[in-house]
Short mmCIF file of C-alpha atoms and ligand atoms in Angstrom, two decimals:
data_model
loop_
_atom_site.label_atom_id
_atom_site.label_comp_id
_atom_site.label_asym_id
_atom_site.label_seq_id
_atom_site.Cartn_x
_atom_site.Cartn_y
_atom_site.Cartn_z
CA MET A 1 14.85 12.27 11.57
CA LYS A 2 13.58 9.25 11.19
CA ILE A 3 9.49 7.95 9.62
CA GLY A 4 8.14 5.25 8.92
CA LEU A 5 6.02 4.66 5.88
CA ILE A 6 2.99 2.87 6.34
CA GLY A 7 -0.58 1.18 4.99
CA LEU A 8 -2.13 -1.68 3.59
CA PRO A 9 -0.71 -3.68 0.92
CA GLY A 10 -0.61 -1.78 -3.08
CA SER A 11 -1.56 1.29 -0.82
CA GLY A 12 2.02 3.50 -2.28
CA LYS A 13 4.32 2.67 0.03
CA SER A 14 7.02 2.35 -2.18
CA THR A 15 5.59 4.31 -4.86
CA LEU A 16 5.66 7.32 -2.49
CA LEU A 17 9.71 6.03 -0.94
CA ARG A 18 11.03 6.28 -4.87
CA LEU A 19 9.33 9.36 -5.09
CA LEU A 20 10.75 11.31 -1.78
CA THR A 21 14.28 9.55 -2.48
CA ARG A 22 14.15 10.80 -5.94
CA GLY A 23 14.87 7.35 -6.93
CA GLN A 24 17.09 6.29 -4.81
CA ALA A 25 14.64 3.54 -2.98
CA GLY A 26 11.67 2.24 -3.69
CA GLY A 27 10.34 -0.39 -6.56
CA PRO A 28 11.15 -3.56 -7.83
CA GLY A 29 14.46 -4.60 -6.86
CA LYS A 30 15.01 -1.38 -4.75
CA ALA A 31 16.06 -0.73 -0.73
CA ARG A 32 13.16 -0.14 1.21
CA ILE A 33 14.70 2.50 3.26
CA GLY A 34 16.33 6.19 2.20
CA ALA A 35 17.20 9.35 2.67
CA ALA A 36 14.86 12.25 1.51
CA PRO A 37 16.62 16.01 1.01
CA VAL A 38 13.47 18.02 2.22
CA PRO A 39 12.80 20.91 -0.27
CA ASP A 40 12.94 24.13 1.29
CA SER A 41 13.10 27.26 -0.17
CA ARG A 42 14.79 29.08 2.47
CA VAL A 43 17.73 27.08 2.04
CA ASP A 44 17.83 27.89 -2.19
CA GLN A 45 17.26 31.64 -1.27
CA LEU A 46 20.32 31.81 1.04
CA SER A 47 22.74 29.93 -1.29
CA ALA A 48 21.80 32.53 -4.15
CA ILE A 49 23.11 35.02 -1.64
CA PHE A 50 26.22 32.97 0.00
CA GLN A 51 27.00 31.17 -3.17
CA PRO A 52 28.59 28.59 -1.11
CA ARG A 53 30.67 25.64 -2.54
CA ARG A 54 28.02 23.15 -1.44
CA THR A 55 24.16 23.81 -0.49
CA VAL A 56 22.86 21.03 2.38
CA TYR A 57 18.80 20.27 2.70
CA ALA A 58 17.54 18.50 6.08
CA GLN A 59 16.44 15.45 5.53
CA LEU A 60 14.30 13.00 6.32
CA GLU A 61 15.24 8.89 6.44
CA CYS A 62 12.34 6.96 5.60
CA THR A 63 11.71 3.68 6.11
CA GLU A 64 8.70 1.52 4.00
CA LEU A 65 7.16 -1.00 6.48
CA PRO A 66 5.86 -4.45 5.14
CA GLY A 67 2.42 -3.88 3.95
CA LEU A 68 -0.02 -4.23 7.38
CA THR A 69 -3.00 -6.80 7.24
CA PRO A 70 -5.58 -5.57 9.64
CA ALA A 71 -5.53 -8.76 11.55
CA LYS A 72 -9.83 -8.48 11.47
CA HIS A 73 -9.50 -9.45 7.82
CA ALA A 74 -6.21 -11.53 8.27
CA PRO A 75 -6.21 -15.53 8.75
CA GLY A 76 -5.32 -16.50 12.16
CA GLY A 77 -5.21 -12.66 13.63
CA GLY A 78 -2.02 -11.99 11.85
CA ASN A 79 0.02 -11.88 15.51
CA GLN A 80 3.46 -12.36 14.48
CA ALA A 81 3.51 -10.09 11.68
CA ALA A 82 1.92 -6.83 14.52
CA ARG A 83 4.85 -8.37 16.41
CA GLU A 84 7.25 -7.75 13.85
CA LEU A 85 6.11 -4.79 12.74
CA ALA A 86 6.04 -3.10 15.73
CA GLU A 87 9.83 -4.33 15.94
CA ALA A 88 10.15 -2.10 12.54
CA LEU A 89 8.51 0.43 14.05
CA ARG A 90 10.25 1.46 17.35
CA PRO A 91 13.27 2.76 16.04
CA LEU A 92 11.19 5.67 14.27
CA GLU A 93 10.26 8.94 14.96
CA ALA A 94 7.08 9.60 13.40
CA ILE A 95 4.69 7.55 11.45
CA VAL A 96 3.27 8.16 7.93
CA GLN A 97 0.19 6.54 7.26
CA VAL A 98 0.10 5.47 3.39
CA VAL A 99 -3.93 5.32 2.18
CA ARG A 100 -5.13 4.62 -1.17
CA ALA A 101 -7.56 6.98 -2.95
CA PHE A 102 -5.94 6.58 -6.46
CA GLU A 103 -8.48 4.26 -8.70
CA ALA A 104 -6.32 1.91 -11.29
CA PRO A 105 -8.89 -0.90 -12.19
CA HIS A 106 -5.48 -3.53 -12.39
CA VAL A 107 -4.11 -2.78 -9.47
CA PRO A 108 -6.45 -4.95 -6.71
CA HIS A 109 -7.32 -3.60 -3.58
CA PRO A 110 -6.68 -6.06 -0.32
CA LEU A 111 -10.12 -5.61 0.78
CA GLY A 112 -11.79 -5.44 -2.68
CA SER A 113 -12.40 -1.55 -2.99
CA VAL A 114 -11.13 1.33 -2.47
CA ASP A 115 -12.51 3.42 0.68
CA PRO A 116 -9.45 6.03 2.09
CA LEU A 117 -11.77 6.10 5.48
CA ARG A 118 -12.31 2.35 5.95
CA ASP A 119 -8.53 2.32 5.26
CA ALA A 120 -7.42 4.73 7.86
CA GLN A 121 -9.13 3.55 10.54
CA LEU A 122 -8.33 0.35 10.51
CA LEU A 123 -4.80 0.84 10.24
CA TRP A 124 -5.27 2.91 13.30
CA GLU A 125 -7.59 0.58 15.27
CA GLU A 126 -4.37 -1.71 14.10
CA PHE A 127 -2.22 0.51 16.16
CA LEU A 128 -3.95 1.07 18.80
CA LEU A 129 -4.75 -2.61 18.97
CA MET A 130 -0.76 -3.63 19.33
CA ASP A 131 -0.64 -0.77 22.08
CA TRP A 132 -3.33 -2.50 24.34
CA SER A 133 -1.87 -5.84 23.77
CA LEU A 134 1.37 -4.10 24.93
CA VAL A 135 -0.13 -2.90 28.13
CA GLU A 136 -2.33 -6.43 28.55
CA THR A 137 1.16 -8.37 28.12
CA ARG A 138 2.60 -6.21 30.45
CA LEU A 139 -0.05 -6.82 33.37
CA GLU A 140 -0.13 -10.89 33.05
CA ARG A 141 3.70 -10.45 33.71
CA LEU A 142 3.47 -8.14 36.69
CA ALA A 143 0.95 -10.54 38.08
CA GLU A 144 2.51 -13.20 37.85
CA ALA A 145 5.57 -11.21 39.03
CA ARG A 146 3.05 -10.73 42.06
CA LYS A 147 2.44 -14.32 42.84
CA LYS A 148 6.38 -14.74 43.38
CA GLY A 149 6.33 -11.78 46.22
CA LEU A 150 7.54 -9.14 43.53
CA ARG A 151 5.38 -6.23 43.79
CA HIS A 152 6.21 -3.10 41.13
CA ASP A 153 2.16 -0.99 42.14
CA GLU A 154 3.72 2.00 40.36
CA GLU A 155 3.96 0.38 37.15
CA VAL A 156 0.68 -1.66 37.69
CA ARG A 157 -1.74 1.85 38.26
CA LEU A 158 -0.01 3.06 35.57
CA PHE A 159 -0.80 0.72 32.45
CA GLU A 160 -3.86 0.04 34.35
CA ARG A 161 -5.23 3.27 34.11
CA MET A 162 -3.55 3.23 29.99
CA ARG A 163 -5.76 0.40 29.36
CA PRO A 164 -8.98 2.01 29.41
CA HIS A 165 -7.65 4.78 27.21
CA LEU A 166 -7.00 2.84 24.97
CA GLU A 167 -10.06 1.32 25.14
CA ALA A 168 -11.34 4.14 24.60
CA GLY A 169 -9.77 4.78 20.76
CA ARG A 170 -7.75 7.00 22.54
CA PRO A 171 -4.08 7.13 21.78
CA VAL A 172 -1.12 7.41 24.13
CA ARG A 173 0.45 10.36 22.67
CA SER A 174 -3.18 11.80 23.94
CA MET A 175 -2.62 10.63 28.41
CA ASP A 176 -0.92 13.08 30.15
CA PHE A 177 2.12 11.35 32.26
CA SER A 178 4.46 12.16 35.49
CA PRO A 179 7.95 12.49 35.04
CA GLY A 180 7.95 8.65 37.21
CA GLU A 181 5.84 7.36 34.57
CA ARG A 182 7.85 8.34 31.73
CA ALA A 183 10.75 6.74 33.31
CA LEU A 184 8.64 3.43 33.48
CA LEU A 185 7.38 4.27 30.08
CA LYS A 186 11.18 4.46 28.66
CA PRO A 187 11.76 0.86 27.79
CA TYR A 188 9.28 0.31 25.66
CA SER A 189 7.59 1.58 22.52
CA PHE A 190 4.33 2.65 22.22
CA LEU A 191 2.65 3.25 18.36
CA THR A 192 -0.20 5.87 19.54
CA ALA A 193 2.88 7.86 21.30
CA LYS A 194 4.74 8.43 18.11
CA PRO A 195 2.97 11.83 15.66
CA VAL A 196 0.92 10.25 12.81
CA ALA A 197 0.78 11.84 9.14
CA ILE A 198 -1.62 10.61 7.04
CA ALA A 199 -0.68 10.49 2.83
CA VAL A 200 -3.78 10.38 0.93
CA ASN A 201 -2.41 8.59 -2.49
CA VAL A 202 -4.54 10.52 -5.28
CA ASP A 203 -4.54 9.90 -9.19
CA ASP A 204 -4.09 12.26 -12.00
CA ASP A 205 -7.81 12.38 -12.16
CA GLN A 206 -8.11 13.27 -8.47
CA LEU A 207 -5.05 15.53 -8.36
CA ARG A 208 -6.60 17.54 -11.23
CA ALA A 209 -9.91 17.31 -9.83
CA GLY A 210 -9.34 18.27 -6.36
CA THR A 211 -10.74 15.82 -4.73
CA TYR A 212 -11.83 12.04 -4.09
CA ALA A 213 -14.48 9.79 -2.92
CA GLY A 214 -14.64 9.91 0.51
CA ARG A 215 -12.62 13.11 1.12
CA GLU A 216 -15.11 15.06 3.22
CA GLU A 217 -15.29 12.17 6.05
CA LEU A 218 -11.26 11.17 5.68
CA SER A 219 -10.12 14.79 6.45
CA ALA A 220 -12.90 15.01 9.00
CA TRP A 221 -12.05 12.38 10.82
CA ALA A 222 -8.19 13.23 10.03
CA SER A 223 -8.37 16.31 12.17
CA GLU A 224 -10.47 14.67 15.04
CA GLN A 225 -6.95 12.83 15.08
CA GLU A 226 -4.71 15.35 15.04
CA ALA A 227 -3.62 14.44 12.10
CA PRO A 228 -2.55 16.36 9.53
CA LEU A 229 -3.39 14.95 6.17
CA VAL A 230 -1.52 15.50 2.92
CA GLU A 231 -2.62 14.53 -0.41
CA VAL A 232 0.18 13.06 -3.01
CA ALA A 233 0.22 11.51 -6.09
CA ALA A 234 2.89 9.40 -5.81
CA LEU A 235 3.11 7.60 -9.06
CA ILE A 236 2.87 10.83 -11.49
CA GLU A 237 5.18 12.92 -9.12
CA ALA A 238 7.87 10.18 -9.08
CA GLU A 239 7.06 9.75 -12.85
CA ILE A 240 7.58 13.80 -13.37
CA GLU A 241 10.58 14.19 -10.93
CA GLU A 242 11.74 11.33 -13.37
CA LEU A 243 12.09 13.53 -16.34
CA PRO A 244 14.69 16.30 -17.25
CA PRO A 245 14.41 19.10 -15.02
CA GLU A 246 13.46 21.20 -18.06
CA GLU A 247 10.42 19.63 -19.03
CA ARG A 248 9.12 19.26 -15.48
CA ALA A 249 7.69 22.40 -15.35
CA GLU A 250 4.89 22.09 -17.59
CA PHE A 251 3.83 18.74 -16.53
CA LEU A 252 3.17 19.82 -13.11
CA GLU A 253 1.36 23.13 -14.20
CA ASP A 254 -0.50 20.27 -16.09
CA ILE A 255 -1.62 18.24 -13.60
CA GLY A 256 -2.26 21.35 -11.00
CA LEU A 257 0.35 21.02 -9.12
CA ALA A 258 2.27 24.56 -7.55
CA GLU A 259 4.09 22.17 -5.30
CA PRO A 260 5.44 18.60 -5.25
CA GLY A 261 4.38 16.05 -3.05
CA ILE A 262 7.46 16.13 -1.29
CA ALA A 263 7.23 19.45 0.14
CA ARG A 264 3.96 19.36 1.65
CA LEU A 265 4.60 16.02 2.94
CA ALA A 266 8.02 17.22 4.65
CA ARG A 267 5.97 19.81 5.84
CA SER A 268 2.82 18.07 7.64
CA ALA A 269 5.86 15.63 9.30
CA TYR A 270 7.73 18.96 10.64
CA GLU A 271 4.10 19.96 12.09
CA ALA A 272 3.35 17.24 13.46
CA LEU A 273 6.62 16.35 14.97
CA ASP A 274 6.39 19.50 15.91
CA LEU A 275 10.42 20.45 14.32
CA ILE A 276 11.58 23.51 12.53
CA SER A 277 14.53 24.38 11.25
CA PHE A 278 17.62 26.74 11.19
CA PHE A 279 19.95 27.38 8.99
CA THR A 280 24.07 27.97 9.13
CA VAL A 281 25.18 30.06 5.75
CA GLY A 282 29.31 30.30 4.64
CA SER A 283 31.40 31.09 1.51
CA ASP A 284 31.53 26.80 2.34
CA GLU A 285 28.41 25.57 3.25
CA VAL A 286 24.77 26.52 3.22
CA ARG A 287 22.68 24.30 4.97
CA ALA A 288 19.35 23.54 6.69
CA TRP A 289 19.18 22.13 10.16
CA THR A 290 16.41 20.15 12.68
CA VAL A 291 15.50 20.49 15.72
CA ARG A 292 12.32 20.37 18.06
CA ARG A 293 10.57 23.43 18.84
CA GLY A 294 11.54 25.15 22.30
CA ALA A 295 15.33 23.55 21.66
CA THR A 296 18.29 25.50 23.13
CA ALA A 297 21.19 27.21 21.51
CA ARG A 298 23.09 24.87 22.91
CA GLU A 299 21.29 21.80 22.15
CA ALA A 300 21.02 23.11 18.55
CA ALA A 301 24.79 23.55 18.42
CA GLY A 302 25.08 19.64 19.49
CA VAL A 303 22.83 18.76 16.78
CA ILE A 304 25.73 20.16 13.97
CA HIS A 305 28.70 18.70 16.04
CA SER A 306 28.97 17.49 20.08
CA ASP A 307 32.36 19.16 20.33
CA ILE A 308 30.25 22.19 19.10
CA GLU A 309 28.02 21.52 21.86
CA ARG A 310 30.17 20.79 25.01
CA GLY A 311 32.57 24.31 24.05
CA PHE A 312 29.48 26.45 23.84
CA ILE A 313 30.35 30.55 24.09
CA ARG A 314 27.82 31.81 22.82
CA ALA A 315 25.71 32.03 19.45
CA GLU A 316 25.19 34.95 16.81
CA VAL A 317 21.88 34.63 15.47
CA ALA A 318 19.89 36.67 12.20
CA CYS A 319 16.63 36.20 11.66
CA PHE A 320 15.83 35.24 7.81
CA ASP A 321 14.39 37.85 6.34
CA ASP A 322 17.02 40.27 7.83
CA VAL A 323 19.73 38.29 6.03
CA VAL A 324 18.02 38.17 2.68
CA ARG A 325 17.23 41.88 2.60
CA GLU A 326 20.98 42.89 3.81
CA GLY A 327 22.75 40.27 1.78
CA SER A 328 25.40 39.93 4.01
CA LEU A 329 27.08 38.84 7.40
CA THR A 330 29.31 41.86 7.17
CA ALA A 331 25.79 44.66 6.91
CA LEU A 332 23.57 42.78 9.52
CA LYS A 333 26.73 43.50 12.16
CA GLU A 334 26.73 47.42 10.93
CA LYS A 335 23.28 47.20 11.02
CA GLY A 336 22.97 45.69 14.89
CA LEU A 337 20.86 42.78 12.96
CA LEU A 338 23.23 40.41 14.10
CA ARG A 339 22.42 39.39 17.80
CA ILE A 340 24.14 37.82 20.72
CA GLU A 341 22.42 34.59 22.73
CA GLY A 342 23.39 32.54 25.29
CA LYS A 343 23.12 28.73 25.85
CA ASP A 344 19.80 28.86 27.41
CA TYR A 345 18.42 30.93 23.97
CA LEU A 346 15.63 29.14 22.19
CA ILE A 347 16.45 28.90 18.82
CA GLN A 348 13.60 29.74 16.21
CA ASP A 349 12.18 28.57 12.81
CA GLY A 350 13.98 29.78 9.95
CA GLU A 351 16.75 31.90 12.71
CA ILE A 352 20.16 32.00 10.93
CA VAL A 353 23.09 30.49 13.53
CA HIS A 354 26.51 30.73 14.00
CA PHE A 355 27.82 29.38 17.00
CA ARG A 356 31.20 30.02 19.23
CA PHE A 357 32.69 27.58 20.32
CA ASN A 358 35.86 26.39 22.10
CA VAL A 359 37.41 22.87 21.97
N1 GTP B 401 -2.94 4.27 -10.86
C1 GTP B 401 -1.88 4.69 -9.70
N2 GTP B 401 -1.50 3.88 -9.57
C2 GTP B 401 -0.68 3.79 -8.40
C3 GTP B 401 -0.55 4.97 -7.62
N3 GTP B 401 0.21 4.64 -6.60
C4 GTP B 401 0.32 3.31 -6.83
N4 GTP B 401 0.36 2.83 -7.97
C5 GTP B 401 0.52 1.35 -8.51
O1 GTP B 401 -0.21 0.66 -7.33
C6 GTP B 401 0.16 -0.66 -7.39
C7 GTP B 401 0.90 -1.03 -5.95
O2 GTP B 401 2.10 0.35 -5.31
P1 GTP B 401 3.37 0.19 -4.80
O3 GTP B 401 4.21 1.69 -3.75
O4 GTP B 401 4.12 -1.36 -4.99
O5 GTP B 401 2.76 -0.28 -3.00
P2 GTP B 401 3.14 -0.68 -1.51
O6 GTP B 401 2.24 0.03 -0.48
O7 GTP B 401 4.51 -0.26 -1.73
O8 GTP B 401 2.10 -2.41 -1.84
P3 GTP B 401 3.37 -2.92 -0.91
O9 GTP B 401 4.37 -3.11 -0.34
O10 GTP B 401 3.03 -4.47 -1.30
O11 GTP B 401 2.46 -3.62 0.48
C8 GTP B 401 1.71 -0.30 -8.44
O12 GTP B 401 1.77 -1.14 -9.26
C9 GTP B 401 1.29 0.74 -8.49
O13 GTP B 401 1.95 1.26 -9.81
C10 GTP B 401 -0.91 6.14 -8.32
O14 GTP B 401 -1.34 7.40 -7.59
N5 GTP B 401 -2.64 5.66 -8.94
MG1 MG B 402 6.17 -1.88 -1.76
#
């Protein structure tokens, strides 16, 4: 899964990337893209049972996008920057808005003051504006084509329906499309069609206090937008992550963190994207895989390998709790807890799956 980190300059995107990728990316001179292993205690439990040679967590591919200066505040409107940004966002499946709440007087804020709700709304308006300009440009082109006798009535109707929706501040994602319209939209990549989560970057004082100025307003607004909101203390958490493992727990406890930010952020991204995990287990490897909720057994097989999808025979499926309680697949089989499912079975979150296939 590919996710993009987007926010105002200095909101903490690089710091968050450094945290998510465990220092592999983010920060001065480092790449702006990196893989973030998704912590999952279920993987750890399965690994403890099966003692595999290899344990593989699900991964998020994270990209830091250039600091966004809202058009309203940028001299000359920032159109070129907006186009480049839209291009960079195209391949991403979900967007994480990074919003600054941390105070740090030595880090200047591009708008002169710290105001998380204002920043989140500015970014959101920017996304709507980018989509609106895409619709406008497209309608202008279609009008010109019409003068030359080329008619694209269905497309014109679609974009004319989208325009007021965007003008009313509503995302493309909240519109209903017919299958025909979906096909027409395929070549376009609308920003507000993508799921969004909001990461509020707090400092250690705010983390300890469990709040920051504007928290209530921001969370009310986020729920109105149906965007999950996560609080992360990117800098302090990245610093703790870089300590020797035996010292980490103490520091995490000291700042009152039961669960690291990456785990919470990953959960929000999964929630926003409606993703679930299933697991494969064995002495060789215990591994987490990611699929959309509603994926069939055959589609899930395709996530592992296209050969398994093509040669799919059946799936042997077990519940996570049963596996943990019984401690082996043989025990499950004896108790009849290993179900045989066909290609159209809908995989459920947390299931342990073994695919039978021939090639
Ligand atoms: N105190 C404090 N400082 C932070 C925190 N997160 C980031 N910073 C500082 O804020 C500055 C900017 O952070 P970056 O992570 O580089 O921000 P960015 O969003 O990547 O910035 P651009 O790439 O320039 O748009 C750095 O000096 C960070 O050390 C935080 O949680 N607390
Ligand atoms: Mg940066």
